[in-house]
Amino acid sequence: MTRRVLICVTLLLTVLGASLITAQGDTSDVNFKFQTRPPLPDASVMPTLANGNIGFVAYGEYVHLNGVYNGLGGNSHRARIPNYGNIQLTSCSPRSPSITGSCTYQLDMRAGKFVTVDENAPYRVVHEMYPHRYYDTVLVNRVRIQRLASQGVIQARLEQIPGPLSDDFSWSPSTEFTMSGQVYKVQCGVTVQVENPSWQAFGHSVCVTYPTIPEYVQIEPDTMAKEFLFFTAFTMTAEDGNRQIQAVSGLSSSQEETLHMREMDKLWERYGITAEGNSELDRVIKASAFYLFSSLPAHQAATSVGRYPFYGLAPAGLGRGGLVEQEYQGHSFWDTEIWMYPSILMVDPVNAARVLSYRTTVSGGARTNAMQNGFDGIQFPWESAFTGTEVTPDCCPEVVNYQHHITADIVFAARQYFYATGNLDWLRTQACRLAADTSLFWLSRVVYNNATDLYEIRNAMGPDEDHPNVSNNAFTNVMAAHNLFFGEFAACYCGDNVLNESMRKELLMVARGLTLLYDEEGDFHPQFEGYQTGTPIKQADTVLLIYPLQYPMNVSTKANNLLKYSQVTRENGPAMTWAIHTIGHLELNQLQEAGAMFDKSYRQYLRAPFNVWSENGNNEPGAGNFITGAGGFLQSIINGYAGVRLHQDRLEIRNARPTPNTNTLHLPTIEYRGVQFSLTVRNNAFTIKIKTDGRQTDLKLMVEQREQPICKDCEYNGTIASFEVTTDQIFEGCRLKPTTLGVKIADQTDAASALRTTSMAFLSLVVCFLLSKMF
């Protein structure tokens, strides 16, 4: 009899397929899985599960929905929606006073699932919980009961544990309906407060359509195994919820699983970076990629229901931010464009475009922000949510008043997207207005200094938030110059009627004339006017000039910038700082220093048992699921060790080397102007394998300074390579000028354009001189 049972179990495993095997811990995917036994850790280090539309913490009582916020101004936060999909096995529930020793919990990143297993000699119960990647309004619970040895009825007790109806919504009485013998309830509500009455007339409508859960599910003595599926939909209307439940309920279990895994496969085909020979590091990379892309939408999702457009990336992802002044309330910061976006751009330009589209969606609120602050054009707020107006809490007025570099950070990301795609239609329809109008902001923000004959940005704060209200922060000034140059180019190409030729000349004059402080004796860039060497700072600031800004400077200056600021940066500062130092040292071929910084960039920020990123190091409290840190870390892999660098007319691969204690570093997909290729880095060389047909007539591939065909499945080995644009980078007579700073107005070749501003400055000096003689 025992032998017959074993044969049946074997056949059952074959029928149920890889998903059940995955729950048991298939060793081929071991680096995608994190497993633990009771007790579960604190909620702050539990994993977040999301699909770009819905997000929640595993076993969490609330769900957050993309674009849905509640609260006025600085109180705006992701609205908390009761998680009726929080179904748990009673025997393994964290709420249970006596969890059995037979329980295990697993985060299966490969499948995007949180898996609970209760296994003992008679039976195994496997519970999977996951946000569906194709039906992206649906949270799936799958319970499988499998007989191992018992001859009787086998039962599994279930609990449905939503949070209380939150005060973020005004709730209507629930309704119910029956579909395919299953009773569903519908709970609808509208958020109580709008974020900004001038830009949001109504609250957000949300409906949760959820099944009534039986207390027990069971299999009879003549049944070897049975599966139970429960679907919970989070939609904008009750009708949408009904349609989505009807659609997913009409699928077989294998069809539903296939649609979900198809989208997961697409993501891992792009984000599945591998460090062969270093399992510990490989697991860090997998976790970082998973937590980052989980908050991004699927490339293809069901279209039968309404949803908000993609509403950006917050530092703690989509699954967190439901409380005021906790985990950044689901707001978007510079974290999005500087720390998360670059890794997305290099591997997933479809979602990179969606990240950028969030800013154009809310640009109207940002325009109001500039007007209220007495500036022209568009000024993006430090914290942005639904409307694009300022939503920084009252706790932190200094970042609102001074940390204006975020406007240029956003345009820098748009500029990088143009480099990576060469998409002129996108430039015309999405970026021209953005680039031009943010340039007007900087034009109204700068101040002319007659003594230096240069422009300054005063009353500023760079990334180092320990020093507010400074002048000529190096990072801010270089970023602003990038913005001004790109704005001039965009206005020229799109034939902007607001920014005519005269104003475009002024943009160039100001951009070139911005101050960039340089200490000749110390051969370094002071962080701001009056900075004293040795003054402690919070995080990477001036070192960002090396990367991502790639501002031209002597090798000795780069080395001194790194040395001086690494010695005074907070040891427990934000996670992404050390990733930038890693890239800087790699550029200087300082491998030992790079390795030390690389190690520092992730070990102190990961929290067991699920490798969740935390904002602060040394086990100090900070935002959980800190995907800002994950994004910075991935840049140290892609743009550091793999040596991938993006320029206006080319993508370069140079100085590539495996990560420390790694045999091979493999990037499955890098995409540049429509060409997809994999990059495999070994100690002495790398291999490029082209994944797409070579249809790009304006690109050439150079490997070891020899041109090679861009053809599908072609492989090339080398130590230096570049994909180069062969056409002249002049568009409709317009050229993007190189970013150079510190050129005095009198020394600029087109000095005539300076007359409007400098003549006013001269007139002011004359008036002041005459007044001084009179009194």
Tab-separated table of N, CA, C and O in Angstrom, residues 675-753:
chain	number	residue	atom	x	y	z
A	675	VAL	N	18.329	47.564	-30.046
A	675	VAL	CA	19.179	46.374	-30.084
A	675	VAL	C	19.255	45.781	-28.686
A	675	VAL	O	19.652	46.466	-27.738
A	676	GLN	N	18.880	44.524	-28.561
A	676	GLN	CA	18.992	43.818	-27.298
A	676	GLN	C	20.182	42.862	-27.375
A	676	GLN	O	20.360	42.165	-28.377
A	677	PHE	N	20.975	42.827	-26.310
A	677	PHE	CA	22.098	41.909	-26.267
A	677	PHE	C	22.351	41.482	-24.835
A	677	PHE	O	21.981	42.188	-23.886
A	678	SER	N	22.942	40.323	-24.688
A	678	SER	CA	23.383	39.877	-23.369
A	678	SER	C	24.861	40.187	-23.225
A	678	SER	O	25.590	40.294	-24.218
A	679	LEU	N	25.285	40.340	-21.976
A	679	LEU	CA	26.681	40.664	-21.696
A	679	LEU	C	27.176	39.711	-20.616
A	679	LEU	O	26.614	39.663	-19.519
A	680	THR	N	28.204	38.953	-20.943
A	680	THR	CA	28.804	38.020	-19.997
A	680	THR	C	30.240	38.447	-19.736
A	680	THR	O	31.059	38.497	-20.661
A	681	VAL	N	30.535	38.778	-18.494
A	681	VAL	CA	31.840	39.336	-18.132
A	681	VAL	C	32.659	38.284	-17.392
A	681	VAL	O	32.199	37.721	-16.396
A	682	ARG	N	33.876	38.052	-17.886
A	682	ARG	CA	34.821	37.163	-17.216
A	682	ARG	C	36.052	37.975	-16.832
A	682	ARG	O	36.117	39.171	-17.085
A	683	ASN	N	37.028	37.308	-16.241
A	683	ASN	CA	38.183	38.030	-15.711
A	683	ASN	C	38.960	38.793	-16.766
A	683	ASN	O	39.421	39.905	-16.523
A	684	ASN	N	39.121	38.230	-17.937
A	684	ASN	CA	39.996	38.846	-18.944
A	684	ASN	C	39.270	39.381	-20.160
A	684	ASN	O	39.898	39.995	-21.020
A	685	ALA	N	37.980	39.152	-20.271
A	685	ALA	CA	37.243	39.603	-21.454
A	685	ALA	C	35.747	39.475	-21.182
A	685	ALA	O	35.324	38.920	-20.170
A	686	PHE	N	34.959	39.991	-22.105
A	686	PHE	CA	33.512	39.827	-22.029
A	686	PHE	C	32.998	39.294	-23.358
A	686	PHE	O	33.689	39.347	-24.390
A	687	THR	N	31.771	38.776	-23.316
A	687	THR	CA	31.112	38.275	-24.515
A	687	THR	C	29.800	39.015	-24.710
A	687	THR	O	28.993	39.107	-23.778
A	688	ILE	N	29.603	39.551	-25.894
A	688	ILE	CA	28.333	40.164	-26.277
A	688	ILE	C	27.616	39.195	-27.212
A	688	ILE	O	28.206	38.709	-28.185
A	689	LYS	N	26.355	38.904	-26.902
A	689	LYS	CA	25.540	38.091	-27.803
A	689	LYS	C	24.301	38.881	-28.197
A	689	LYS	O	23.506	39.275	-27.340
A	690	ILE	N	24.152	39.135	-29.487
A	690	ILE	CA	23.023	39.931	-29.980
A	690	ILE	C	21.756	39.093	-29.940
A	690	ILE	O	21.738	37.945	-30.397
A	691	LYS	N	20.675	39.662	-29.409
A	691	LYS	CA	19.425	38.919	-29.242
A	691	LYS	C	18.349	39.325	-30.242
A	691	LYS	O	17.307	38.679	-30.306
A	692	THR	N	18.564	40.402	-30.991
A	692	THR	CA	17.548	40.889	-31.924
A	692	THR	C	18.135	41.019	-33.319
A	692	THR	O	19.346	41.092	-33.505
A	693	ASP	N	17.256	41.050	-34.320
A	693	ASP	CA	17.702	41.242	-35.701
A	693	ASP	C	18.299	42.629	-35.867
A	693	ASP	O	17.835	43.601	-35.260
A	694	GLY	N	19.320	42.740	-36.699
A	694	GLY	CA	19.991	44.019	-36.911
A	694	GLY	C	19.282	44.897	-37.918
A	694	GLY	O	19.686	44.984	-39.078
A	695	ARG	N	18.211	45.533	-37.500
A	695	ARG	CA	17.431	46.391	-38.395
A	695	ARG	C	17.801	47.862	-38.268
A	695	ARG	O	17.264	48.706	-38.974
A	696	GLN	N	18.696	48.165	-37.352
A	696	GLN	CA	19.055	49.558	-37.110
A	696	GLN	C	20.139	49.980	-38.108
A	696	GLN	O	21.287	49.539	-38.018
A	697	THR	N	19.763	50.812	-39.046
A	697	THR	CA	20.712	51.224	-40.087
A	697	THR	C	21.617	52.352	-39.624
A	697	THR	O	22.596	52.665	-40.300
A	698	ASP	N	21.296	52.962	-38.492
A	698	ASP	CA	22.093	54.104	-38.029
A	698	ASP	C	23.025	53.721	-36.887
A	698	ASP	O	23.546	54.588	-36.194
A	699	LEU	N	23.256	52.420	-36.664
A	699	LEU	CA	24.132	51.955	-35.608
A	699	LEU	C	25.256	51.089	-36.180
A	699	LEU	O	25.063	50.372	-37.159
A	700	LYS	N	26.402	51.174	-35.544
A	700	LYS	CA	27.466	50.222	-35.831
A	700	LYS	C	28.029	49.712	-34.515
A	700	LYS	O	28.026	50.420	-33.502
A	701	LEU	N	28.479	48.485	-34.537
A	701	LEU	CA	29.066	47.857	-33.359
A	701	LEU	C	30.565	47.763	-33.549
A	701	LEU	O	31.044	47.182	-34.528
A	702	MET	N	31.294	48.329	-32.602
A	702	MET	CA	32.747	48.270	-32.627
A	702	MET	C	33.227	47.403	-31.463
A	702	MET	O	32.873	47.656	-30.313
A	703	VAL	N	33.991	46.363	-31.768
A	703	VAL	CA	34.588	45.502	-30.749
A	703	VAL	C	36.092	45.488	-30.990
A	703	VAL	O	36.550	45.124	-32.074
A	704	GLU	N	36.835	45.864	-29.983
A	704	GLU	CA	38.297	45.989	-30.116
A	704	GLU	C	38.662	46.836	-31.344
A	704	GLU	O	39.555	46.492	-32.126
A	705	GLN	N	37.887	47.936	-31.510
A	705	GLN	CA	38.117	48.920	-32.570
A	705	GLN	C	37.905	48.354	-33.974
A	705	GLN	O	38.375	48.922	-34.966
A	706	ARG	N	37.205	47.228	-34.077
A	706	ARG	CA	36.854	46.666	-35.382
A	706	ARG	C	35.341	46.586	-35.498
A	706	ARG	O	34.661	46.143	-34.570
A	707	GLU	N	34.796	47.032	-36.637
A	707	GLU	CA	33.355	46.997	-36.826
A	707	GLU	C	32.876	45.563	-37.039
A	707	GLU	O	33.499	44.793	-37.773
A	708	GLN	N	31.754	45.235	-36.371
A	708	GLN	CA	31.185	43.899	-36.463
A	708	GLN	C	29.704	44.005	-36.816
A	708	GLN	O	29.042	44.980	-36.452
A	709	PRO	N	29.164	42.995	-37.514
A	709	PRO	CA	27.738	43.027	-37.864
A	709	PRO	C	26.848	42.934	-36.622
A	709	PRO	O	27.192	42.234	-35.659
A	710	ILE	N	25.737	43.637	-36.669
A	710	ILE	CA	24.719	43.510	-35.615
A	710	ILE	C	23.695	42.507	-36.125
A	710	ILE	O	22.777	42.851	-36.873
A	711	CYS	N	23.870	41.241	-35.765
A	711	CYS	CA	23.026	40.178	-36.290
A	711	CYS	C	22.592	39.253	-35.159
A	711	CYS	O	23.351	38.999	-34.221
A	712	LYS	N	21.363	38.757	-35.251
A	712	LYS	CA	20.818	37.927	-34.194
A	712	LYS	C	21.687	36.697	-33.966
A	712	LYS	O	22.122	36.046	-34.914
A	713	ASP	N	21.958	36.406	-32.685
A	713	ASP	CA	22.756	35.263	-32.232
A	713	ASP	C	24.249	35.400	-32.529
A	713	ASP	O	25.011	34.462	-32.249
A	714	CYS	N	24.681	36.527	-33.076
A	714	CYS	CA	26.116	36.736	-33.275
A	714	CYS	C	26.777	37.007	-31.925
A	714	CYS	O	26.220	37.728	-31.096
A	715	GLU	N	27.944	36.446	-31.702
A	715	GLU	CA	28.687	36.617	-30.458
A	715	GLU	C	30.053	37.225	-30.741
A	715	GLU	O	30.697	36.875	-31.726
A	716	TYR	N	30.475	38.120	-29.821
A	716	TYR	CA	31.777	38.766	-29.966
A	716	TYR	C	32.449	38.831	-28.601
A	716	TYR	O	31.810	39.140	-27.593
A	717	ASN	N	33.735	38.545	-28.597
A	717	ASN	CA	34.540	38.630	-27.378
A	717	ASN	C	35.453	39.834	-27.451
A	717	ASN	O	35.934	40.193	-28.534
A	718	GLY	N	35.695	40.458	-26.317
A	718	GLY	CA	36.588	41.602	-26.304
A	718	GLY	C	36.770	42.184	-24.928
A	718	GLY	O	36.241	41.670	-23.932
A	719	THR	N	37.492	43.289	-24.877
A	719	THR	CA	37.697	44.030	-23.626
A	719	THR	C	37.164	45.453	-23.724
A	719	THR	O	37.105	46.156	-22.725
A	720	ILE	N	36.795	45.875	-24.936
A	720	ILE	CA	36.185	47.194	-25.135
A	720	ILE	C	35.255	47.106	-26.338
A	720	ILE	O	35.576	46.480	-27.351
A	721	ALA	N	34.089	47.705	-26.199
A	721	ALA	CA	33.116	47.674	-27.289
A	721	ALA	C	32.226	48.893	-27.187
A	721	ALA	O	32.120	49.522	-26.121
A	722	SER	N	31.574	49.206	-28.282
A	722	SER	CA	30.630	50.326	-28.285
A	722	SER	C	29.624	50.158	-29.412
A	722	SER	O	29.968	49.685	-30.502
A	723	PHE	N	28.387	50.502	-29.110
A	723	PHE	CA	27.355	50.659	-30.128
A	723	PHE	C	27.301	52.153	-30.431
A	723	PHE	O	26.985	52.953	-29.551
A	724	GLU	N	27.597	52.514	-31.677
A	724	GLU	CA	27.760	53.922	-32.027
A	724	GLU	C	26.719	54.358	-33.044
A	724	GLU	O	26.421	53.628	-33.987
A	725	VAL	N	26.171	55.560	-32.837
A	725	VAL	CA	25.225	56.151	-33.784
A	725	VAL	C	26.021	56.727	-34.946
A	725	VAL	O	26.943	57.530	-34.742
A	726	THR	N	25.690	56.308	-36.142
A	726	THR	CA	26.475	56.718	-37.316
A	726	THR	C	25.968	58.011	-37.941
A	726	THR	O	26.705	58.655	-38.698
A	727	THR	N	24.739	58.408	-37.652
A	727	THR	CA	24.196	59.631	-38.232
A	727	THR	C	24.606	60.840	-37.398
A	727	THR	O	24.800	60.739	-36.178
A	728	ASP	N	24.719	61.979	-38.052
A	728	ASP	CA	25.076	63.215	-37.360
A	728	ASP	C	23.981	63.582	-36.371
A	728	ASP	O	22.788	63.501	-36.680
A	729	GLN	N	24.362	63.971	-35.179
A	729	GLN	CA	23.391	64.280	-34.130
A	729	GLN	C	22.884	65.719	-34.242
A	729	GLN	O	22.863	66.476	-33.266
A	730	ILE	N	22.453	66.075	-35.446
A	730	ILE	CA	21.800	67.361	-35.700
A	730	ILE	C	20.385	67.059	-36.156
A	730	ILE	O	20.177	66.292	-37.102
A	731	PHE	N	19.395	67.624	-35.490
A	731	PHE	CA	17.997	67.326	-35.761
A	731	PHE	C	17.278	68.627	-36.096
A	731	PHE	O	17.197	69.521	-35.254
A	732	GLU	N	16.795	68.705	-37.332
A	732	GLU	CA	16.115	69.926	-37.775
A	732	GLU	C	16.983	71.159	-37.530
A	732	GLU	O	16.495	72.221	-37.137
A	733	GLY	N	18.267	70.980	-37.747
A	733	GLY	CA	19.208	72.079	-37.558
A	733	GLY	C	19.582	72.347	-36.113
A	733	GLY	O	20.285	73.328	-35.813
A	734	CYS	N	19.159	71.470	-35.198
A	734	CYS	CA	19.395	71.683	-33.770
A	734	CYS	C	20.364	70.632	-33.235
A	734	CYS	O	20.238	69.449	-33.545
A	735	ARG	N	21.309	71.075	-32.416
A	735	ARG	CA	22.291	70.164	-31.831
A	735	ARG	C	22.311	70.358	-30.315
A	735	ARG	O	22.283	71.492	-29.823
A	736	LEU	N	22.372	69.247	-29.592
A	736	LEU	CA	22.499	69.308	-28.150
A	736	LEU	C	23.943	69.641	-27.801
A	736	LEU	O	24.864	68.890	-28.106
A	737	LYS	N	24.121	70.793	-27.178
A	737	LYS	CA	25.476	71.268	-26.868
A	737	LYS	C	26.062	70.512	-25.677
A	737	LYS	O	25.342	70.080	-24.790
A	738	PRO	N	27.374	70.337	-25.641
A	738	PRO	CA	28.003	69.660	-24.487
A	738	PRO	C	27.846	70.480	-23.213
A	738	PRO	O	27.809	71.711	-23.249
A	739	THR	N	27.742	69.786	-22.094
A	739	THR	CA	27.575	70.446	-20.803
A	739	THR	C	28.927	70.923	-20.287
A	739	THR	O	29.772	70.121	-19.881
A	740	THR	N	29.124	72.222	-20.358
A	740	THR	CA	30.338	72.846	-19.811
A	740	THR	C	29.916	74.001	-18.914
A	740	THR	O	28.976	74.736	-19.230
A	741	LEU	N	30.624	74.171	-17.798
A	741	LEU	CA	30.302	75.217	-16.833
A	741	LEU	C	31.512	76.104	-16.604
A	741	LEU	O	32.623	75.798	-17.038
A	742	GLY	N	31.241	77.205	-15.926
A	742	GLY	CA	32.318	78.061	-15.458
A	742	GLY	C	32.933	78.952	-16.517
A	742	GLY	O	34.048	79.451	-16.330
A	743	VAL	N	32.234	79.169	-17.624
A	743	VAL	CA	32.738	80.051	-18.679
A	743	VAL	C	32.199	81.452	-18.421
A	743	VAL	O	30.987	81.685	-18.461
A	744	LYS	N	33.075	82.401	-18.155
A	744	LYS	CA	32.633	83.759	-17.858
A	744	LYS	C	31.846	84.330	-19.026
A	744	LYS	O	32.109	84.020	-20.187
A	745	ILE	N	30.911	85.176	-18.701
A	745	ILE	CA	30.021	85.724	-19.731
A	745	ILE	C	30.822	86.482	-20.781
A	745	ILE	O	30.576	86.359	-21.982
A	746	ALA	N	31.809	87.229	-20.338
A	746	ALA	CA	32.618	88.009	-21.286
A	746	ALA	C	33.419	87.125	-22.220
A	746	ALA	O	33.800	87.550	-23.312
A	747	ASP	N	33.680	85.894	-21.818
A	747	ASP	CA	34.477	84.982	-22.636
A	747	ASP	C	33.641	84.117	-23.558
A	747	ASP	O	34.196	83.361	-24.376
A	748	GLN	N	32.329	84.187	-23.436
A	748	GLN	CA	31.485	83.380	-24.316
A	748	GLN	C	31.424	84.026	-25.685
A	748	GLN	O	31.339	85.244	-25.827
A	749	THR	N	31.446	83.205	-26.699
A	749	THR	CA	31.563	83.725	-28.077
A	749	THR	C	30.352	84.536	-28.491
A	749	THR	O	30.476	85.499	-29.225
A	750	ASP	N	29.182	84.134	-28.040
A	750	ASP	CA	27.974	84.872	-28.397
A	750	ASP	C	27.586	85.778	-27.235
A	750	ASP	O	26.562	85.631	-26.598
A	751	ALA	N	28.465	86.754	-26.947
A	751	ALA	CA	28.261	87.602	-25.777
A	751	ALA	C	27.063	88.519	-25.925
A	751	ALA	O	26.521	89.005	-24.945
A	752	ALA	N	26.635	88.743	-27.168
A	752	ALA	CA	25.511	89.658	-27.372
A	752	ALA	C	24.267	89.186	-26.652
A	752	ALA	O	23.470	89.989	-26.171
A	753	SER	N	24.115	87.866	-26.582
A	753	SER	CA	22.917	87.345	-25.931
A	753	SER	C	22.896	87.649	-24.452
A	753	SER	O	21.878	87.525	-23.791
